[in-house]
Amino acid sequence: MDRTGCSSGASDRRQTEESKPLLGEMSAPEGNKMGAAPCRRAPLHCNGMRYKLLQEGDIQVCVIRHPRTFLSKILTSKFLRRWEPHHLTLADNNVASATPTGYMENSISYSAIEDVQLLSWENAPKYCLQLTIPGGTVLLQAANSYLRDQWFHSLQWKKKIYKYKKVLDNPGRWEVVLKEIRTLVDMALSSPLQDESIHQAPLEIVSKLLSENNNLTTQDHESIIVAIAPLLENNHPPPDLCEFFCKHCRERPRSMVVIEVFTPVVQRILKHNMDFGKCPRLRLFTQEYILALNELNAGMEVVKKFIHSMHGPTGQCPHPRVLPNLVAVCLAAIYSCYEEFINSRDNSPSLKEIRNGCQQQCDRKPNLPLRLLHTSPDLVSQEATMTESRTKPPIVTSNEIHVEMERTNTANQKMTANAGNDSEPNLIDCLMVSPTCSTMSIELSVQADRILGCYVEILKMLSDYDDWRPALASLLQPIPFPKEALAHEKFTKELKYVIQRFAEDLRQEVHSCLLSVRAGKDGWFQLYSPGGVACDDDGELFASMVHILMGSCYKTKKFLLSLAENKLGPCMLLALRGNQTMVEILCLMLEYNIIENNDTQLQIISTLESTDVGKRMYEQLCDRQRELKELQRKGGPTRLTLPSKSTDADLARLLSSGSFGNLENLSLAFTNVTSACAEHLIKLPSLKQLNLWSTQFGDAGLRLLSEHLTMLQVLNLCETPVTDAGLLALSSMKSLCSLNMNSTKLSADTYEDLKAKLPNLKEVDVRYTEAW
């Protein structure tokens, strides 16, 4: 007799195992009642063996059509001679052959299989499996005992899962359904089959049951969750079940089920998930679970303890997937806060919309070419000089906010013609490149504001762990947040803590991530610079970032070149306010001859001499390089651009630091100057071109300019608060030949009066005024 698969032991123990159902449901097999001694049921799984769930395989098949009581006699008579080889597939509903002929001409439904037994008898083929069906028996013969047992357990499993699907597809009383679910879970936990689908199949059955029955009570919900909890210890919940869990977290965040059942599930997801993209509902469930924790009495303290539990008590987190999974959850949650704004936009807002708050599409004005200003050399924008605007169509780029302003073919041709020389760009070029974008006016809903606060706080927690900080900096280096978030003052102010932690870390793999990943793509370094969308501290964080980067950068000159090309204005502004790091930066630019333009060099010198620390460092530099003194003796610059966000005090400090008698072109565009600076402007006798675009310069200052700057030829008042009262005073400036009053409070009568009194006025821009 074949005793394969059973370890040696006492006879009574063996008999007990033979009569015991494998999965706790089947009754004693009828084979033991037949009375035929040679035919016995083989011992069941009792040696701790594990098997993979079979989906298909080769096996020998023999079908006997007989009354059940004669089976033992047929087997004893050695009547079995004809076996057919078949490749059987264990489908969801039946057993079918790849070659439907002979014994397996028709598939065998699981509902028709009354019993599955292991068989062995003397002087006959070994390793047989008996399937009892109405009117006969199907015998399956495997190559060895392990394959036989594998087929046995796989058939048992498929048959029972088929049964539970049928039962739970038409639920009756929910107390009975709950009992069936518990039995199903126990069956999965006790099965010797080791396969992902063994635990996933019951979860999917329950998931379908919940999705089709929305009228369950909260108590039913919690009972079902508790019943399937053992299966979730080593398995991710399927998508529909994730949605059910999310709903429970939203509706009952203070339920003990959230803490006791969901916590180990979420911990497993964060430790073992490899790609949220394949199952985004896992990420959504994790997101809702964390928000539920935040709703508890302790609030963020509970969330903080959870994050700490995911990191572990030691200084090094043992789970490499936890951090990227947490960051993915945070990014998705933060993105969802601004989803309404993102979905409502059909194109990027203009600079004016960014400053004044994003307008609806129906309120936006059409883009028009700036075609009314001379293209002859006039007012200089230093930042435009340092960019690629000489050779490319000018596109304003600030943290992924792109604004392209159209130009006529003539303007394009003239810009191209000027690209090869060393002259500064003309006034129209200056006006078309903005050095700054202010924050958008964004108001989040109460729910979105709560989500934002929670997940920004989690990012702060993540940045506090030394071992996580390098990876976190790398994950956040190509800035992954939507532009609406970067333009939201509350978000960037809170996120500043994380960037500060990066800037304070002395490891190069951390603070080097403050820089952009490629040219033209802003990094945190640009975002928090003066004039950047996120800057709210007058450049304090920017200065600390420059300090740490300069201290470790092994290509100092290359880094200085990038600063000169992109951030010279902010560097000069902070140096003007006495920041020692920026003073050192400007001195190094002069020492390494980074700046080639003489006017720019003279402006840097004037900036250095405006503060005590700058004057001292500049004198030390001059002792080493005498040619700088010679450059200064030749007179002040003819062109000057004040950095964006500069104030009246900054302008006064700069103009009092040296000689500006030769200054002809001055740009104050996008600064914070007011009419109070007019007292300093009237002391510039050679001034011919003045750019006041998007400042707070008003009527009082305009009247003072009209009395003293009679030689002024080009004046830009675009987007300033001037009115007819101040504009009428311009009628005394007879040399004025180019005037931009775009987006001011100009009236049609005042415009006609100015045209009559200014005979040299050739170029004028009155768009978005009453005179347009």
Coordinates of N, CA and C in Angstrom, one line a residue, residues 337-345 358 440-445 484:
C337 N -4.4 68.9 -3.7 CA -4.9 70.1 -3.1 C -5.1 71.2 -4.2
Y338 N -4.3 71.2 -5.3 CA -4.3 72.2 -6.3 C -5.0 71.7 -7.6
E339 N -5.6 70.5 -7.5 CA -6.2 69.9 -8.7 C -7.3 70.8 -9.3
E340 N -8.0 71.5 -8.5 CA -9.1 72.3 -9.1 C -8.5 73.4 -9.9
F341 N -7.3 74.0 -9.4 CA -6.7 75.1 -10.2 C -6.0 74.5 -11.4
I342 N -5.4 73.3 -11.3 CA -4.7 72.7 -12.4 C -5.7 72.4 -13.5
N343 N -6.9 71.8 -13.2 CA -7.9 71.4 -14.2 C -8.5 72.6 -14.8
S344 N -8.6 73.7 -14.2 CA -9.3 74.9 -14.7 C -8.4 75.7 -15.7
R345 N -7.1 75.5 -15.7 CA -6.3 76.2 -16.6 C -6.2 75.6 -17.9
C358 N -4.6 84.8 -10.7 CA -4.9 84.2 -12.0 C -6.3 84.5 -12.4
M440 N 0.9 83.7 -6.9 CA -0.5 83.8 -7.3 C -1.4 83.9 -6.1
S441 N -2.6 84.5 -6.3 CA -3.6 84.6 -5.2 C -4.4 83.3 -5.2
I442 N -4.0 82.4 -4.3 CA -4.7 81.1 -4.3 C -5.3 80.9 -2.9
E443 N -6.6 80.5 -2.9 CA -7.3 80.2 -1.7 C -7.8 78.8 -1.8
L444 N -7.3 78.0 -0.9 CA -7.7 76.6 -0.9 C -8.9 76.4 0.0
S445 N -9.6 75.3 -0.3 CA -10.8 75.0 0.6 C -10.3 74.5 1.9
E484 N 1.2 75.9 -9.5 CA 0.2 76.5 -8.6 C 0.7 76.4 -7.2

